[in-house]
Amino acid sequence: MLWNTKARSALLVALLSGLSAVSCLAPKTFASPKGLEPLTTEDLTRYAVIPRPRVLQPAPGHFVWTAETRIVAPSEAAAHGVAQYLAELVATPTGFKPQLEEGSAAKPGAVSLRLDPSVSEDEGYRLNVDASSVDISANSARGLFYGVQTLRQLLPTALDSTSKAKLSTWEVPAVHVEDAPRFAYRGMHLDVGRHFFPAPFIKQYIDWLARYKFNTFHWHLTDDQGWRIEIKQYPKLTEVGGYRKETLIGHSHDLPAKFDGTRYGGFYTQEQIKDVVSYAASRFVTIVPEIEMPGHSLAAIAAYPELACSPGAYEVGTKWGIFEDILCPKEETFTFLQNVLGEVIELFPGPYVHVGGDEAPKARWRESELVQRLKAEQHLTSEDEVQSYFIKRIDDFLNSKQRKLVGWDEILAGGLSPNAVVMSWRGFDGGTRAAQLGHSVIMTPHSFCYFDQYQASPGAEPLAIGGQIPVEKVYAFEPVPIDLPADQRHFVIGAQGSVWTEYMATPDQVEYMVFPRLLALSETIWSPAETRNYPSFVTRLRPNAKRLQQLGIKVAPHVLD
Ligand code: TNX
């Protein structure tokens, strides 16, 4: 009987797939023991997904996306937003205008986005593609968004085009993906103090983050050389602090120092900031604003000299490095900072506010009668303890506003404020110590995560700060310090790439320094450590680099050549 034949072959398939779990017939997946790559180079090109999903099982055949393909999504606002985002992604290159259809079940012939509580992990998703449909499920819109990012990389590279592509069939290779991130905090930083990057570029930067499943943008908004955020109560911060009279030419080690003689600056209005924040939210990126204190604040002091310990005429910084003039821990300064942070908090809804804390020389504090009096009154025995007192007061203020303080690892000196999150940059030690004290830690050690360093031998590279961090080294970065006991590892909530812009004056230069290192970092932060495989990464990098280049992005060529 026909039914019998069918039933028997179904049984055989079931048996074989059961067997395959333990035999050499096992489906090829991305989840592989370290060093072993079960996928062929051809597979990796066909499924060139970065960061690598937890499980990716190739299957024969493909789904064809046509002008008739609908996108089905629930009516829930955020999920509907993801469907719209997907429709917009495909519209220009394909020339299709995918219809959005309300629904909560997968539909044949369609690309379906489903909210499914059985996908248990936060930010995780499942993606199934076969000849008849594309089905993405997640327990939240954010998970759906990451499923869409994976789908995007499975569509032909022609998808990444700023105009209609010359391609007649849009195929998605059949696949089963189960994915979720390793770390909850996946960040990229950008310094807009040393050089200013206009809001449209910031949005583009946020798009890159989203594409590679980063969820945090650390926006370094103030520094010695420029204050970049409008604060209504203190207009001089941007009028004066937003501009410097000139900029150093060449490297800060070059002697004699030369300057370009050209006024330079810029800032974001609060309206622009709100616009960027809401754009970021639509890409599931949270912004951590950074307002530097007590050091790296010469621009603020130039605007309001009363914030320094001794009055005087101060100028916005014109060269790179560390400046001795820092904020004075007097009541006036705390009032100022609370007012500034009050406005910052109104603009940025995220849980974290970064207050810097790095590289604050204490000479001015040692010379200051006011600081010496404060030490006596507060029973502080060193200037490091004064800084700790300073940060603690700001921490209390931020906590009273339901925000968490983040600071560079220098905030450990003189005693760590009870609720502070530590960003470990001078190596792994600060992070290790903070985790041992039970604090959350974000790793961005300069030896792996500082994208202002050269990515190849300096001779043939554009001027950079120094050091050398090739893509392969970024890929080898392990965020959890090896000496951290197992029961303290969860304090490492994630990692980030830091982009200091002393030597990056243009968006092109930022792109060159960020790509392709950002992709390597995305995989070290998102993917399971045991699946890391550099040759596999490089194979998947090639089509990704092509996509970026098609969009006009400068990608450093070293590992691609
Ligand atoms: C150190 S990292 C700094 C920055 C510089 C950077 C250059 C950190 C917290 N402070 O001010 O731009 O080095 O790599």
XYZ file of C-alpha atoms and ligand atoms in Angstrom:
575
model
C 0.000 0.000 0.000
C 1.123 3.486 -0.801
C 0.571 4.638 2.788
C 2.745 1.804 4.018
C 5.612 2.698 1.742
C 5.410 6.317 2.886
C 5.187 5.331 6.523
C 8.148 2.995 6.155
C 10.305 5.622 4.528
C 9.277 8.147 7.196
C 10.338 5.656 9.847
C 13.630 5.129 8.070
C 14.258 8.894 7.951
C 13.424 9.186 11.652
C 15.723 6.305 12.501
C 18.515 7.682 10.407
C 18.250 11.130 11.957
C 18.191 9.558 15.410
C 21.278 7.573 14.515
C 22.901 10.569 12.968
C 23.209 12.256 16.324
C 25.786 9.685 17.325
C 27.298 8.634 14.033
C 29.250 10.100 11.176
C 25.918 10.866 9.542
C 25.489 13.678 12.082
C 24.196 16.850 10.467
C 26.956 19.357 10.039
C 26.555 22.167 12.503
C 28.481 25.257 13.526
C 28.787 24.002 17.087
C 32.159 22.322 16.920
C 34.894 21.454 19.366
C 37.689 24.014 19.371
C 39.896 23.849 16.332
C 37.589 21.525 14.417
C 35.488 22.956 11.664
C 32.754 20.576 10.517
C 31.690 22.849 7.687
C 33.463 22.932 4.365
C 34.766 26.184 2.919
C 31.843 26.043 0.507
C 29.362 25.758 3.414
C 31.033 28.637 5.215
C 30.683 30.829 2.163
C 27.059 29.799 1.694
C 26.315 30.391 5.397
C 28.745 33.237 6.049
C 27.181 34.369 9.307
C 29.116 36.596 11.731
C 28.961 36.335 14.683
C 28.798 32.590 14.387
C 25.480 31.163 15.623
C 25.481 28.651 18.438
C 24.015 25.979 16.173
C 23.790 26.182 12.395
C 22.733 23.125 10.421
C 22.921 23.447 6.643
C 20.189 21.789 4.609
C 19.759 21.217 0.884
C 17.658 23.575 -1.199
C 16.664 27.163 -0.723
C 13.813 29.594 -0.291
C 13.292 32.081 -3.099
C 12.264 35.582 -2.009
C 10.087 37.062 -4.738
C 8.037 40.190 -5.280
C 5.074 38.251 -3.822
C 6.802 37.209 -0.593
C 4.949 38.581 2.445
C 6.336 39.275 5.891
C 4.063 37.941 8.612
C 4.414 39.388 12.112
C 2.305 39.841 15.233
C 0.619 43.199 15.800
C 2.723 43.843 18.930
C 4.449 47.182 18.222
C 8.114 46.198 18.598
C 7.748 42.976 16.568
C 5.837 44.876 13.906
C 8.724 47.373 13.882
C 11.166 44.542 13.153
C 8.987 43.380 10.248
C 8.978 46.910 8.855
C 12.737 47.119 9.283
C 13.150 43.873 7.312
C 10.835 45.135 4.568
C 12.947 48.301 4.285
C 16.194 46.312 4.205
C 15.139 44.355 1.148
C 13.208 47.111 -0.647
C 16.019 49.071 -2.324
C 18.286 46.256 -3.547
C 15.485 43.928 -4.658
C 12.974 46.501 -5.836
C 10.278 44.482 -3.975
C 7.780 46.078 -1.640
C 7.073 43.192 0.740
C 3.550 43.280 2.120
C 3.263 43.105 5.896
C 0.615 40.755 7.170
C -0.595 40.430 10.741
C -0.360 36.930 12.158
C 1.182 34.883 14.915
C 1.750 31.566 13.136
C 4.313 30.668 10.455
C 2.773 30.873 6.983
C 3.849 28.879 3.946
C 5.375 31.013 1.215
C 6.088 33.836 3.658
C 8.824 35.146 5.901
C 7.287 34.813 9.367
C 8.384 36.511 12.571
C 6.849 34.834 15.605
C 6.914 35.617 19.306
C 7.381 32.255 20.983
C 7.977 31.985 24.745
C 9.453 28.498 24.282
C 12.600 30.129 22.881
C 13.955 30.500 26.362
C 17.072 32.614 26.121
C 17.121 36.400 26.272
C 18.036 37.895 22.912
C 18.040 34.386 21.399
C 16.166 33.273 18.293
C 15.508 30.311 16.032
C 15.605 30.507 12.270
C 14.326 27.821 9.930
C 14.581 28.157 6.194
C 13.295 25.589 3.721
C 12.014 25.716 0.160
C 8.579 26.858 1.266
C 9.174 29.390 4.038
C 11.400 31.394 6.340
C 10.433 31.182 9.987
C 12.060 33.270 12.721
C 10.949 32.824 16.321
C 12.067 34.460 19.556
C 10.622 35.383 22.927
C 11.054 39.098 22.223
C 11.253 41.584 19.365
C 14.960 41.906 20.103
C 15.472 38.204 19.414
C 13.493 38.557 16.177
C 15.739 41.465 15.224
C 18.824 39.279 15.650
C 17.156 36.552 13.596
C 16.650 39.155 10.878
C 20.349 40.084 11.042
C 21.229 36.452 10.441
C 18.719 36.153 7.610
C 20.210 39.279 6.077
C 23.632 37.622 5.894
C 22.120 34.537 4.258
C 20.584 36.587 1.459
C 22.903 37.257 -1.513
C 25.668 39.817 -0.920
C 23.906 41.988 -3.529
C 21.424 42.789 -0.750
C 23.978 45.267 0.537
C 23.609 47.830 -2.130
C 22.538 51.451 -2.045
C 20.592 51.097 -5.298
C 18.625 48.375 -7.090
C 20.921 45.375 -7.551
C 21.388 43.563 -10.842
C 20.214 40.219 -9.562
C 17.165 38.313 -10.704
C 16.720 35.647 -7.993
C 16.976 36.219 -4.278
C 17.713 32.875 -2.647
C 18.094 32.041 1.023
C 19.869 28.711 1.579
C 17.906 26.221 3.683
C 19.123 26.043 7.256
C 18.257 25.477 10.898
C 19.743 27.999 13.335
C 19.487 28.144 17.127
C 21.249 31.096 18.580
C 21.724 33.267 21.680
C 24.547 35.490 22.903
C 27.301 34.523 25.311
C 27.395 37.969 26.994
C 24.625 40.417 27.887
C 26.781 43.542 27.361
C 28.169 43.744 23.844
C 29.548 47.191 23.248
C 31.369 49.501 20.911
C 32.647 52.876 22.052
C 33.337 56.028 20.054
C 35.249 59.098 21.217
C 33.644 62.214 19.715
C 35.667 64.563 21.939
C 39.010 64.424 20.141
C 37.259 64.553 16.790
C 33.623 65.324 16.248
C 31.452 63.022 14.142
C 28.082 64.377 13.011
C 24.831 62.690 14.010
C 24.217 60.938 10.639
C 27.545 59.154 11.027
C 26.624 58.137 14.578
C 23.461 56.531 13.225
C 25.507 54.670 10.650
C 27.839 53.485 13.409
C 24.812 52.223 15.329
C 23.694 50.345 12.206
C 27.053 48.557 12.054
C 26.706 47.586 15.691
C 23.218 46.202 15.136
C 24.277 44.252 12.047
C 26.813 42.344 14.140
C 24.513 41.958 17.144
C 26.130 44.471 19.491
C 23.561 45.929 21.873
C 25.421 48.869 23.442
C 26.947 52.075 22.112
C 29.269 53.813 24.571
C 29.224 57.451 23.476
C 32.276 59.272 24.856
C 30.800 62.783 24.767
C 33.258 64.959 26.641
C 37.025 65.250 26.885
C 39.817 67.800 27.259
C 39.615 68.721 23.581
C 35.860 69.150 23.270
C 32.496 69.074 25.046
C 29.956 67.683 22.583
C 26.546 67.591 24.276
C 24.278 70.594 24.662
C 23.424 71.245 28.322
C 20.675 73.841 28.644
C 21.711 75.102 32.088
C 25.321 75.624 31.026
C 25.382 76.980 27.462
C 29.094 77.793 27.594
C 29.904 74.073 27.745
C 29.247 73.900 24.021
C 29.712 77.584 23.063
C 33.198 77.621 24.588
C 33.975 73.976 25.411
C 32.740 72.708 22.037
C 35.560 74.405 20.105
C 39.350 74.474 20.252
C 41.488 77.092 18.607
C 43.620 74.571 16.703
C 44.708 70.928 16.603
C 48.026 69.145 16.896
C 49.503 67.906 13.607
C 51.244 64.525 13.517
C 51.908 62.317 16.533
C 51.905 63.687 20.067
C 55.490 62.366 20.448
C 56.739 64.490 17.526
C 58.904 67.410 18.600
C 58.609 70.292 18.235
C 54.816 70.133 18.408
C 53.086 71.623 15.355
C 49.540 72.912 15.148
C 47.205 73.474 12.214
C 46.054 76.978 13.271
C 42.422 76.126 12.439
C 39.504 76.434 14.849
C 37.788 73.067 15.219
C 34.679 71.786 16.959
C 31.017 70.917 17.006
C 28.393 69.456 19.299
C 25.051 67.659 19.334
C 21.919 69.573 20.256
C 19.548 67.840 22.663
C 17.121 67.378 19.754
C 19.813 65.547 17.769
C 20.638 63.400 20.776
C 16.987 62.419 21.224
C 16.819 61.503 17.566
C 19.950 59.321 17.825
C 18.658 57.667 21.018
C 15.381 56.719 19.375
C 17.166 55.511 16.238
C 19.387 53.338 18.433
C 16.326 51.963 20.245
C 14.832 50.912 16.904
C 18.025 48.869 16.375
C 17.919 47.473 19.932
C 21.046 49.411 20.840
C 21.227 51.078 24.253
C 23.451 54.114 24.565
C 25.788 54.602 27.515
C 26.629 58.320 27.596
C 29.982 59.252 29.093
C 30.616 62.528 30.883
C 34.254 62.533 32.001
C 35.202 63.508 35.562
C 37.299 64.554 37.414
C 40.040 64.324 34.729
C 39.790 64.746 30.952
C 37.568 67.778 31.634
C 39.599 70.708 30.395
C 36.890 71.710 27.907
C 34.405 72.072 30.784
C 36.948 74.017 32.830
C 37.665 76.332 29.877
C 33.932 77.099 29.788
C 33.517 77.440 33.573
C 36.949 78.088 35.204
C 35.331 78.128 38.652
C 35.195 74.301 38.374
C 39.003 74.184 38.757
C 40.774 74.386 42.105
C 42.501 77.626 41.161
C 40.908 80.365 39.106
C 42.518 81.294 35.824
C 42.137 81.420 32.096
C 41.887 77.945 30.663
C 41.739 76.858 27.031
C 40.161 73.824 25.435
C 42.928 71.258 24.796
C 44.676 71.391 21.417
C 47.010 68.426 21.836
C 46.613 64.809 22.982
C 47.544 63.321 26.319
C 46.745 63.887 29.970
C 46.146 67.341 31.429
C 46.874 68.354 35.010
C 43.870 70.672 35.284
C 40.966 68.614 36.577
C 37.642 69.305 38.289
C 37.946 70.447 41.898
C 35.906 68.478 44.475
C 34.023 71.512 45.794
C 30.290 71.861 46.363
C 29.947 74.100 43.317
C 31.390 71.328 41.164
C 29.028 68.709 42.574
C 26.054 70.987 41.958
C 27.264 71.529 38.404
C 27.747 67.814 37.782
C 24.368 66.897 39.229
C 22.699 69.483 37.024
C 24.584 68.228 33.963
C 23.856 64.576 34.742
C 20.240 65.479 35.450
C 19.896 66.641 31.844
C 21.891 63.676 30.540
C 19.605 61.216 32.321
C 16.563 62.858 30.767
C 18.042 62.235 27.322
C 19.353 58.683 27.761
C 16.871 56.143 29.101
C 19.427 53.301 29.462
C 20.467 51.916 32.860
C 24.126 53.053 32.736
C 25.848 56.416 32.917
C 29.615 56.407 32.424
C 31.504 59.050 34.422
C 35.044 58.343 33.229
C 37.333 58.498 36.252
C 40.474 57.652 34.259
C 43.787 59.449 34.069
C 43.163 62.185 36.635
C 46.534 63.537 37.848
C 46.316 64.706 41.440
C 48.892 67.570 41.441
C 46.223 70.309 41.545
C 44.436 68.600 44.400
C 47.658 68.277 46.393
C 48.304 72.013 45.945
C 44.762 73.002 46.868
C 43.898 74.219 50.356
C 40.285 73.376 49.710
C 41.117 69.761 48.903
C 43.389 69.452 51.918
C 40.571 70.769 54.130
C 38.162 68.307 52.551
C 40.591 65.474 53.289
C 40.729 66.432 56.955
C 36.960 66.840 57.267
C 36.177 63.565 55.523
C 39.103 61.638 57.101
C 40.575 60.877 53.698
C 44.225 59.875 53.759
C 45.215 60.318 50.109
C 44.198 62.062 46.900
C 43.089 58.668 45.582
C 40.632 58.545 48.446
C 39.464 62.027 47.475
C 38.729 60.703 43.992
C 36.899 57.766 45.519
C 34.835 60.230 47.626
C 34.144 62.215 44.438
C 32.925 59.189 42.499
C 30.908 57.912 45.468
C 28.966 61.189 45.616
C 28.175 60.936 41.922
C 27.276 57.255 42.353
C 24.813 58.195 45.130
C 23.272 60.825 42.884
C 22.934 58.428 39.942
C 21.477 55.719 42.185
C 18.901 58.193 43.475
C 17.864 58.540 39.814
C 17.746 54.740 39.304
C 20.886 54.713 37.196
C 24.087 52.690 37.528
C 27.482 54.335 37.461
C 30.159 52.951 35.149
C 33.772 54.074 35.465
C 37.183 53.215 34.014
C 39.229 50.901 36.238
C 41.015 53.833 37.954
C 37.881 54.156 40.112
C 39.168 51.136 42.066
C 41.962 53.268 43.561
C 41.127 54.674 46.993
C 38.138 52.335 47.338
C 35.468 51.311 44.850
C 32.056 52.921 45.228
C 29.586 50.224 46.346
C 27.395 50.113 43.242
C 29.872 50.977 40.516
C 30.368 48.941 37.356
C 34.024 48.779 36.332
C 35.252 49.074 32.764
C 38.640 47.404 32.697
C 40.958 49.023 30.141
C 44.506 48.958 31.516
C 44.528 45.180 31.227
C 42.523 42.439 32.903
C 43.543 43.112 36.521
C 41.102 45.904 37.285
C 38.292 43.709 36.009
C 39.494 40.752 38.029
C 39.712 42.792 41.232
C 36.293 44.345 40.716
C 34.716 40.933 40.043
C 36.348 39.590 43.217
C 34.631 42.435 45.077
C 31.325 41.375 43.546
C 31.002 44.214 41.018
C 29.847 43.942 37.433
C 32.693 44.265 34.972
C 32.967 45.214 31.306
C 36.220 44.189 29.669
C 37.960 46.409 27.146
C 41.655 45.719 27.755
C 43.737 48.012 25.541
C 45.897 45.123 24.364
C 42.951 43.471 22.553
C 40.097 45.949 22.296
C 41.650 49.322 21.427
C 40.884 49.896 17.792
C 42.990 53.077 17.785
C 46.115 50.912 17.601
C 47.679 49.823 14.310
C 46.242 46.706 12.716
C 49.412 45.959 10.771
C 53.008 47.050 10.744
C 52.984 50.890 11.134
C 55.225 51.578 8.100
C 52.449 51.235 5.530
C 49.546 52.332 7.715
C 47.927 55.709 8.295
C 49.221 57.399 11.476
C 47.792 55.828 14.639
C 48.466 56.073 18.348
C 50.917 53.124 18.489
C 50.815 49.447 19.422
C 49.517 46.775 17.072
C 46.326 44.757 17.278
C 45.753 42.680 14.136
C 42.330 41.148 13.518
C 43.623 37.759 14.605
C 44.521 39.136 18.028
C 41.054 40.631 18.481
C 39.638 37.250 17.526
C 41.783 35.569 20.185
C 40.479 37.873 22.934
C 38.909 36.032 25.860
C 36.855 38.451 28.006
C 36.811 36.340 31.181
C 40.191 36.550 32.975
C 41.656 33.074 33.394
C 42.490 33.634 37.032
C 38.889 34.436 37.949
C 37.325 31.620 40.029
C 34.341 29.907 38.399
C 31.844 31.373 40.872
C 32.938 34.941 40.015
C 32.917 34.673 36.240
C 29.333 35.832 35.927
C 30.416 39.287 37.122
C 31.978 39.798 33.690
C 28.853 41.010 31.934
C 30.549 41.550 28.613
C 33.121 43.440 26.617
C 33.543 46.266 24.175
C 35.779 47.683 21.480
C 37.057 51.200 22.194
C 37.673 53.739 19.464
C 39.692 56.754 20.633
C 39.921 59.295 17.878
C 43.045 61.387 18.455
C 44.319 60.068 15.122
C 40.979 59.615 13.351
C 39.807 62.920 11.965
C 37.268 61.594 9.455
C 34.522 58.969 9.242
C 36.614 57.134 6.600
C 39.445 56.734 9.062
C 37.097 55.451 11.763
C 35.756 52.874 9.290
C 39.247 51.758 8.377
C 40.218 51.262 12.022
C 36.954 49.582 12.993
C 36.650 47.156 10.066
C 37.178 44.290 10.084
C 38.136 44.237 13.768
C 34.545 44.908 14.852
C 33.470 41.633 13.202
C 36.154 39.658 15.031
C 35.065 41.192 18.315
C 31.401 40.462 17.643
C 32.220 36.781 17.445
C 34.339 36.772 20.606
C 31.489 38.397 22.545
C 28.448 36.683 21.021
C 29.533 33.162 20.111
C 30.371 30.272 22.447
C 34.105 30.319 23.232
C 34.500 26.670 22.220
C 33.334 27.269 18.642
C 35.936 29.893 17.891
C 37.931 29.070 14.787
C 39.976 31.752 13.043
C 40.239 30.211 9.536
C 36.483 29.679 9.597
C 36.018 33.309 10.633
C 38.218 34.589 7.801
C 36.239 32.548 5.257
C 32.997 34.058 6.543
C 34.618 37.498 6.734
C 35.229 37.730 2.977
C 31.588 37.969 1.879
C 30.882 40.244 4.840
C 33.689 42.590 3.814
C 32.295 42.588 0.294
C 28.899 43.648 1.621
C 30.439 46.509 3.598
C 32.548 47.637 0.650
C 29.480 47.672 -1.581
C 28.011 50.160 0.861
C 31.090 52.343 0.439
C 32.640 51.420 3.793
C 36.441 51.414 4.084
C 37.587 48.003 5.270
C 41.257 47.442 6.159
C 42.524 44.904 3.624
C 45.174 42.932 5.565
C 43.423 39.616 6.201
C 41.421 39.848 2.991
C 44.380 40.080 0.625
C 43.671 56.255 27.383
S 41.319 54.482 27.894
C 42.534 56.999 27.573
C 42.030 57.870 26.507
C 42.967 57.887 25.329
C 43.438 56.484 25.061
C 44.273 56.346 23.849
C 41.055 55.632 28.804
C 40.100 55.383 29.809
N 41.721 56.800 28.657
O 41.804 59.160 27.007
O 42.302 58.403 24.229
O 44.167 56.020 26.158
O 44.429 54.996 23.528
